[in-house]
Amino acid sequence: MNRSFSFLIEYDAALNDNEYEVGDLSFGKGKGYLNAGIRWAVSPNLMMEINFNDINQNTNAKYTNREIKLMYS
């Protein structure tokens, strides 16, 4: 978007995640995994990132996984 903000998007087709089942547990529904987030470069050495994982709800979870990251280099 600009020097300070970045938009992140990732899609994993996960073509083989619904082949294996253990009892009633299967790893996915065959829709793949869609992740998105935004990254803010606070300073040249410090970044803050907010991610939303499995937006299209490929698993049986009732909510979307969220992450907040602080990265220092």
PDB file of N, CA and C in Angstrom:
ATOM      1  N   MET A   1       0.826  -1.182   0.000  1.00  0.00           N
ATOM      2  CA  MET A   1       0.000   0.000   0.000  1.00  0.00           C
ATOM      3  C   MET A   1       0.880   1.258   0.000  1.00  0.00           C
ATOM      4  N   ASN A   2       1.848   1.323   0.932  1.00  0.00           N
ATOM      5  CA  ASN A   2       2.862   2.368   0.915  1.00  0.00           C
ATOM      6  C   ASN A   2       4.091   1.832   1.636  1.00  0.00           C
ATOM      7  N   ARG A   3       5.025   2.699   2.006  1.00  0.00           N
ATOM      8  CA  ARG A   3       6.249   2.214   2.650  1.00  0.00           C
ATOM      9  C   ARG A   3       6.013   1.641   4.037  1.00  0.00           C
ATOM     10  N   SER A   4       4.991   2.085   4.716  1.00  0.00           N
ATOM     11  CA  SER A   4       4.743   1.641   6.092  1.00  0.00           C
ATOM     12  C   SER A   4       3.786   0.461   6.189  1.00  0.00           C
ATOM     13  N   PHE A   5       2.818   0.353   5.283  1.00  0.00           N
ATOM     14  CA  PHE A   5       1.792  -0.680   5.376  1.00  0.00           C
ATOM     15  C   PHE A   5       1.869  -1.650   4.205  1.00  0.00           C
ATOM     16  N   SER A   6       1.650  -2.924   4.507  1.00  0.00           N
ATOM     17  CA  SER A   6       1.604  -3.966   3.472  1.00  0.00           C
ATOM     18  C   SER A   6       0.371  -4.824   3.696  1.00  0.00           C
ATOM     19  N   PHE A   7      -0.273  -5.219   2.620  1.00  0.00           N
ATOM     20  CA  PHE A   7      -1.402  -6.139   2.682  1.00  0.00           C
ATOM     21  C   PHE A   7      -0.899  -7.516   2.287  1.00  0.00           C
ATOM     22  N   LEU A   8      -1.209  -8.541   3.068  1.00  0.00           N
ATOM     23  CA  LEU A   8      -0.719  -9.898   2.841  1.00  0.00           C
ATOM     24  C   LEU A   8      -1.895 -10.807   2.531  1.00  0.00           C
ATOM     25  N   ILE A   9      -1.732 -11.670   1.540  1.00  0.00           N
ATOM     26  CA  ILE A   9      -2.757 -12.663   1.229  1.00  0.00           C
ATOM     27  C   ILE A   9      -2.062 -13.947   0.793  1.00  0.00           C
ATOM     28  N   GLU A  10      -2.582 -15.073   1.241  1.00  0.00           N
ATOM     29  CA  GLU A  10      -1.985 -16.375   0.944  1.00  0.00           C
ATOM     30  C   GLU A  10      -3.111 -17.385   0.759  1.00  0.00           C
ATOM     31  N   TYR A  11      -2.984 -18.228  -0.244  1.00  0.00           N
ATOM     32  CA  TYR A  11      -3.959 -19.301  -0.449  1.00  0.00           C
ATOM     33  C   TYR A  11      -3.201 -20.608  -0.636  1.00  0.00           C
ATOM     34  N   ASP A  12      -3.577 -21.617   0.116  1.00  0.00           N
ATOM     35  CA  ASP A  12      -3.020 -22.959  -0.008  1.00  0.00           C
ATOM     36  C   ASP A  12      -4.156 -23.877  -0.448  1.00  0.00           C
ATOM     37  N   ALA A  13      -4.044 -24.452  -1.632  1.00  0.00           N
ATOM     38  CA  ALA A  13      -5.121 -25.289  -2.173  1.00  0.00           C
ATOM     39  C   ALA A  13      -5.348 -26.538  -1.336  1.00  0.00           C
ATOM     40  N   ALA A  14      -4.318 -27.039  -0.653  1.00  0.00           N
ATOM     41  CA  ALA A  14      -4.442 -28.201   0.230  1.00  0.00           C
ATOM     42  C   ALA A  14      -5.175 -29.345  -0.465  1.00  0.00           C
ATOM     43  N   LEU A  15      -4.684 -29.729  -1.599  1.00  0.00           N
ATOM     44  CA  LEU A  15      -5.350 -30.744  -2.410  1.00  0.00           C
ATOM     45  C   LEU A  15      -5.420 -32.116  -1.745  1.00  0.00           C
ATOM     46  N   ASN A  16      -4.529 -32.380  -0.795  1.00  0.00           N
ATOM     47  CA  ASN A  16      -4.526 -33.700  -0.164  1.00  0.00           C
ATOM     48  C   ASN A  16      -4.938 -33.663   1.311  1.00  0.00           C
ATOM     49  N   ASP A  17      -5.510 -32.570   1.811  1.00  0.00           N
ATOM     50  CA  ASP A  17      -5.794 -32.497   3.244  1.00  0.00           C
ATOM     51  C   ASP A  17      -7.039 -33.260   3.669  1.00  0.00           C
ATOM     52  N   ASN A  18      -7.889 -33.658   2.749  1.00  0.00           N
ATOM     53  CA  ASN A  18      -9.080 -34.409   3.148  1.00  0.00           C
ATOM     54  C   ASN A  18      -8.988 -35.882   2.774  1.00  0.00           C
ATOM     55  N   GLU A  19      -7.783 -36.361   2.436  1.00  0.00           N
ATOM     56  CA  GLU A  19      -7.604 -37.776   2.103  1.00  0.00           C
ATOM     57  C   GLU A  19      -7.503 -38.655   3.342  1.00  0.00           C
ATOM     58  N   TYR A  20      -6.990 -38.114   4.430  1.00  0.00           N
ATOM     59  CA  TYR A  20      -6.724 -38.904   5.622  1.00  0.00           C
ATOM     60  C   TYR A  20      -7.759 -38.594   6.690  1.00  0.00           C
ATOM     61  N   GLU A  21      -8.306 -39.632   7.300  1.00  0.00           N
ATOM     62  CA  GLU A  21      -9.268 -39.456   8.378  1.00  0.00           C
ATOM     63  C   GLU A  21      -8.874 -40.342   9.545  1.00  0.00           C
ATOM     64  N   VAL A  22      -8.983 -39.802  10.738  1.00  0.00           N
ATOM     65  CA  VAL A  22      -8.724 -40.541  11.960  1.00  0.00           C
ATOM     66  C   VAL A  22     -10.020 -40.507  12.762  1.00  0.00           C
ATOM     67  N   GLY A  23     -10.756 -41.587  12.753  1.00  0.00           N
ATOM     68  CA  GLY A  23     -12.053 -41.606  13.426  1.00  0.00           C
ATOM     69  C   GLY A  23     -12.991 -40.613  12.754  1.00  0.00           C
ATOM     70  N   ASP A  24     -13.514 -39.693  13.532  1.00  0.00           N
ATOM     71  CA  ASP A  24     -14.415 -38.665  12.999  1.00  0.00           C
ATOM     72  C   ASP A  24     -13.679 -37.390  12.606  1.00  0.00           C
ATOM     73  N   LEU A  25     -12.348 -37.378  12.732  1.00  0.00           N
ATOM     74  CA  LEU A  25     -11.554 -36.181  12.475  1.00  0.00           C
ATOM     75  C   LEU A  25     -10.998 -36.217  11.064  1.00  0.00           C
ATOM     76  N   SER A  26     -11.342 -35.255  10.242  1.00  0.00           N
ATOM     77  CA  SER A  26     -10.688 -35.098   8.952  1.00  0.00           C
ATOM     78  C   SER A  26      -9.994 -33.748   8.971  1.00  0.00           C
ATOM     79  N   PHE A  27      -8.941 -33.598   8.193  1.00  0.00           N
ATOM     80  CA  PHE A  27      -8.105 -32.411   8.268  1.00  0.00           C
ATOM     81  C   PHE A  27      -8.702 -31.211   7.548  1.00  0.00           C
ATOM     82  N   GLY A  28      -9.574 -31.392   6.596  1.00  0.00           N
ATOM     83  CA  GLY A  28     -10.152 -30.264   5.880  1.00  0.00           C
ATOM     84  C   GLY A  28     -11.345 -30.681   5.061  1.00  0.00           C
ATOM     85  N   LYS A  29     -12.014 -29.688   4.476  1.00  0.00           N
ATOM     86  CA  LYS A  29     -13.208 -29.940   3.682  1.00  0.00           C
ATOM     87  C   LYS A  29     -12.935 -29.869   2.183  1.00  0.00           C
ATOM     88  N   GLY A  30     -11.685 -29.676   1.782  1.00  0.00           N
ATOM     89  CA  GLY A  30     -11.351 -29.632   0.366  1.00  0.00           C
ATOM     90  C   GLY A  30     -11.463 -28.261  -0.272  1.00  0.00           C
ATOM     91  N   LYS A  31     -11.669 -27.201   0.535  1.00  0.00           N
ATOM     92  CA  LYS A  31     -11.802 -25.850  -0.009  1.00  0.00           C
ATOM     93  C   LYS A  31     -10.485 -25.093  -0.020  1.00  0.00           C
ATOM     94  N   GLY A  32      -9.468 -25.609   0.641  1.00  0.00           N
ATOM     95  CA  GLY A  32      -8.201 -24.898   0.740  1.00  0.00           C
ATOM     96  C   GLY A  32      -8.219 -23.917   1.897  1.00  0.00           C
ATOM     97  N   TYR A  33      -7.082 -23.285   2.119  1.00  0.00           N
ATOM     98  CA  TYR A  33      -6.919 -22.367   3.242  1.00  0.00           C
ATOM     99  C   TYR A  33      -6.601 -20.972   2.719  1.00  0.00           C
ATOM    100  N   LEU A  34      -7.367 -19.993   3.128  1.00  0.00           N
ATOM    101  CA  LEU A  34      -7.169 -18.605   2.740  1.00  0.00           C
ATOM    102  C   LEU A  34      -6.768 -17.810   3.979  1.00  0.00           C
ATOM    103  N   ASN A  35      -5.601 -17.163   3.901  1.00  0.00           N
ATOM    104  CA  ASN A  35      -5.081 -16.353   4.993  1.00  0.00           C
ATOM    105  C   ASN A  35      -4.867 -14.935   4.483  1.00  0.00           C
ATOM    106  N   ALA A  36      -5.098 -13.951   5.346  1.00  0.00           N
ATOM    107  CA  ALA A  36      -4.881 -12.550   4.965  1.00  0.00           C
ATOM    108  C   ALA A  36      -4.435 -11.772   6.192  1.00  0.00           C
ATOM    109  N   GLY A  37      -3.772 -10.658   5.945  1.00  0.00           N
ATOM    110  CA  GLY A  37      -3.321  -9.835   7.053  1.00  0.00           C
ATOM    111  C   GLY A  37      -2.820  -8.488   6.579  1.00  0.00           C
ATOM    112  N   ILE A  38      -2.412  -7.698   7.551  1.00  0.00           N
ATOM    113  CA  ILE A  38      -1.836  -6.389   7.269  1.00  0.00           C
ATOM    114  C   ILE A  38      -0.587  -6.236   8.142  1.00  0.00           C
ATOM    115  N   ARG A  39       0.462  -5.639   7.563  1.00  0.00           N
ATOM    116  CA  ARG A  39       1.726  -5.445   8.263  1.00  0.00           C
ATOM    117  C   ARG A  39       2.053  -3.960   8.289  1.00  0.00           C
ATOM    118  N   TRP A  40       2.477  -3.483   9.455  1.00  0.00           N
ATOM    119  CA  TRP A  40       2.847  -2.082   9.632  1.00  0.00           C
ATOM    120  C   TRP A  40       4.301  -2.012  10.059  1.00  0.00           C
ATOM    121  N   ALA A  41       5.118  -1.320   9.287  1.00  0.00           N
ATOM    122  CA  ALA A  41       6.523  -1.095   9.632  1.00  0.00           C
ATOM    123  C   ALA A  41       6.582   0.144  10.512  1.00  0.00           C
ATOM    124  N   VAL A  42       6.639  -0.078  11.820  1.00  0.00           N
ATOM    125  CA  VAL A  42       6.654   1.014  12.777  1.00  0.00           C
ATOM    126  C   VAL A  42       7.957   1.802  12.658  1.00  0.00           C
ATOM    127  N   SER A  43       9.060   1.078  12.513  1.00  0.00           N
ATOM    128  CA  SER A  43      10.387   1.666  12.317  1.00  0.00           C
ATOM    129  C   SER A  43      11.164   0.707  11.418  1.00  0.00           C
ATOM    130  N   PRO A  44      12.380   1.058  11.005  1.00  0.00           N
ATOM    131  CA  PRO A  44      13.132   0.127  10.147  1.00  0.00           C
ATOM    132  C   PRO A  44      13.380  -1.246  10.778  1.00  0.00           C
ATOM    133  N   ASN A  45      13.368  -1.329  12.109  1.00  0.00           N
ATOM    134  CA  ASN A  45      13.656  -2.599  12.782  1.00  0.00           C
ATOM    135  C   ASN A  45      12.457  -3.222  13.478  1.00  0.00           C
ATOM    136  N   LEU A  46      11.310  -2.581  13.478  1.00  0.00           N
ATOM    137  CA  LEU A  46      10.148  -3.070  14.217  1.00  0.00           C
ATOM    138  C   LEU A  46       8.920  -3.094  13.310  1.00  0.00           C
ATOM    139  N   MET A  47       8.250  -4.266  13.266  1.00  0.00           N
ATOM    140  CA  MET A  47       7.026  -4.414  12.474  1.00  0.00           C
ATOM    141  C   MET A  47       5.943  -5.042  13.337  1.00  0.00           C
ATOM    142  N   MET A  48       4.713  -4.670  13.057  1.00  0.00           N
ATOM    143  CA  MET A  48       3.543  -5.256  13.715  1.00  0.00           C
ATOM    144  C   MET A  48       2.656  -5.850  12.629  1.00  0.00           C
ATOM    145  N   GLU A  49       2.158  -7.066  12.874  1.00  0.00           N
ATOM    146  CA  GLU A  49       1.372  -7.772  11.863  1.00  0.00           C
ATOM    147  C   GLU A  49       0.124  -8.364  12.507  1.00  0.00           C
ATOM    148  N   ILE A  50      -1.003  -8.246  11.825  1.00  0.00           N
ATOM    149  CA  ILE A  50      -2.260  -8.865  12.257  1.00  0.00           C
ATOM    150  C   ILE A  50      -2.702  -9.803  11.140  1.00  0.00           C
ATOM    151  N   ASN A  51      -2.903 -11.083  11.473  1.00  0.00           N
ATOM    152  CA  ASN A  51      -3.270 -12.101  10.490  1.00  0.00           C
ATOM    153  C   ASN A  51      -4.606 -12.740  10.839  1.00  0.00           C
ATOM    154  N   PHE A  52      -5.349 -13.086   9.811  1.00  0.00           N
ATOM    155  CA  PHE A  52      -6.569 -13.879   9.935  1.00  0.00           C
ATOM    156  C   PHE A  52      -6.355 -15.135   9.108  1.00  0.00           C
ATOM    157  N   ASN A  53      -6.386 -16.294   9.760  1.00  0.00           N
ATOM    158  CA  ASN A  53      -6.086 -17.565   9.108  1.00  0.00           C
ATOM    159  C   ASN A  53      -7.355 -18.386   8.902  1.00  0.00           C
ATOM    160  N   ASP A  54      -7.366 -19.158   7.824  1.00  0.00           N
ATOM    161  CA  ASP A  54      -8.490 -20.041   7.473  1.00  0.00           C
ATOM    162  C   ASP A  54      -9.799 -19.253   7.381  1.00  0.00           C
ATOM    163  N   ILE A  55      -9.775 -18.182   6.610  1.00  0.00           N
ATOM    164  CA  ILE A  55     -10.937 -17.298   6.463  1.00  0.00           C
ATOM    165  C   ILE A  55     -12.131 -18.034   5.857  1.00  0.00           C
ATOM    166  N   ASN A  56     -11.880 -18.923   4.905  1.00  0.00           N
ATOM    167  CA  ASN A  56     -12.984 -19.638   4.259  1.00  0.00           C
ATOM    168  C   ASN A  56     -13.433 -20.864   5.052  1.00  0.00           C
ATOM    169  N   GLN A  57     -12.937 -21.027   6.271  1.00  0.00           N
ATOM    170  CA  GLN A  57     -13.324 -22.074   7.226  1.00  0.00           C
ATOM    171  C   GLN A  57     -13.311 -23.464   6.598  1.00  0.00           C
ATOM    172  N   ASN A  58     -12.120 -23.895   6.227  1.00  0.00           N
ATOM    173  CA  ASN A  58     -11.922 -25.219   5.658  1.00  0.00           C
ATOM    174  C   ASN A  58     -11.993 -26.318   6.726  1.00  0.00           C
ATOM    175  N   THR A  59     -11.836 -25.961   7.991  1.00  0.00           N
ATOM    176  CA  THR A  59     -11.902 -26.945   9.072  1.00  0.00           C
ATOM    177  C   THR A  59     -13.243 -26.831   9.789  1.00  0.00           C
ATOM    178  N   ASN A  60     -13.446 -27.677  10.769  1.00  0.00           N
ATOM    179  CA  ASN A  60     -14.701 -27.670  11.517  1.00  0.00           C
ATOM    180  C   ASN A  60     -14.715 -26.656  12.653  1.00  0.00           C
ATOM    181  N   ALA A  61     -13.695 -25.817  12.761  1.00  0.00           N
ATOM    182  CA  ALA A  61     -13.659 -24.795  13.808  1.00  0.00           C
ATOM    183  C   ALA A  61     -14.789 -23.792  13.599  1.00  0.00           C
ATOM    184  N   LYS A  62     -15.309 -23.257  14.683  1.00  0.00           N
ATOM    185  CA  LYS A  62     -16.436 -22.334  14.602  1.00  0.00           C
ATOM    186  C   LYS A  62     -15.991 -20.882  14.451  1.00  0.00           C
ATOM    187  N   TYR A  63     -14.693 -20.641  14.387  1.00  0.00           N
ATOM    188  CA  TYR A  63     -14.182 -19.286  14.291  1.00  0.00           C
ATOM    189  C   TYR A  63     -12.928 -19.259  13.411  1.00  0.00           C
ATOM    190  N   THR A  64     -12.540 -18.063  13.024  1.00  0.00           N
ATOM    191  CA  THR A  64     -11.314 -17.851  12.250  1.00  0.00           C
ATOM    192  C   THR A  64     -10.160 -17.627  13.220  1.00  0.00           C
ATOM    193  N   ASN A  65      -9.024 -18.261  12.964  1.00  0.00           N
ATOM    194  CA  ASN A  65      -7.852 -18.098  13.801  1.00  0.00           C
ATOM    195  C   ASN A  65      -7.247 -16.718  13.555  1.00  0.00           C
ATOM    196  N   ARG A  66      -6.861 -16.034  14.621  1.00  0.00           N
ATOM    197  CA  ARG A  66      -6.271 -14.696  14.512  1.00  0.00           C
ATOM    198  C   ARG A  66      -4.899 -14.694  15.178  1.00  0.00           C
ATOM    199  N   GLU A  67      -3.997 -13.871  14.640  1.00  0.00           N
ATOM    200  CA  GLU A  67      -2.648 -13.745  15.195  1.00  0.00           C
ATOM    201  C   GLU A  67      -2.251 -12.282  15.214  1.00  0.00           C
ATOM    202  N   ILE A  68      -1.526 -11.906  16.253  1.00  0.00           N
ATOM    203  CA  ILE A  68      -0.884 -10.599  16.306  1.00  0.00           C
ATOM    204  C   ILE A  68       0.597 -10.863  16.522  1.00  0.00           C
ATOM    205  N   LYS A  69       1.423 -10.301  15.645  1.00  0.00           N
ATOM    206  CA  LYS A  69       2.864 -10.533  15.715  1.00  0.00           C
ATOM    207  C   LYS A  69       3.611  -9.211  15.880  1.00  0.00           C
ATOM    208  N   LEU A  70       4.618  -9.223  16.707  1.00  0.00           N
ATOM    209  CA  LEU A  70       5.584  -8.143  16.795  1.00  0.00           C
ATOM    210  C   LEU A  70       6.909  -8.705  16.342  1.00  0.00           C
ATOM    211  N   MET A  71       7.521  -8.087  15.337  1.00  0.00           N
ATOM    212  CA  MET A  71       8.781  -8.602  14.782  1.00  0.00           C
ATOM    213  C   MET A  71       9.858  -7.534  14.914  1.00  0.00           C
ATOM    214  N   TYR A  72      10.962  -7.934  15.488  1.00  0.00           N
ATOM    215  CA  TYR A  72      12.107  -7.038  15.662  1.00  0.00           C
ATOM    216  C   TYR A  72      13.329  -7.681  15.029  1.00  0.00           C
ATOM    217  N   SER A  73      14.058  -6.909  14.261  1.00  0.00           N
ATOM    218  CA  SER A  73      15.308  -7.431  13.688  1.00  0.00           C
ATOM    219  C   SER A  73      16.434  -6.458  13.931  1.00  0.00           C
TER     220      SER A  73
END
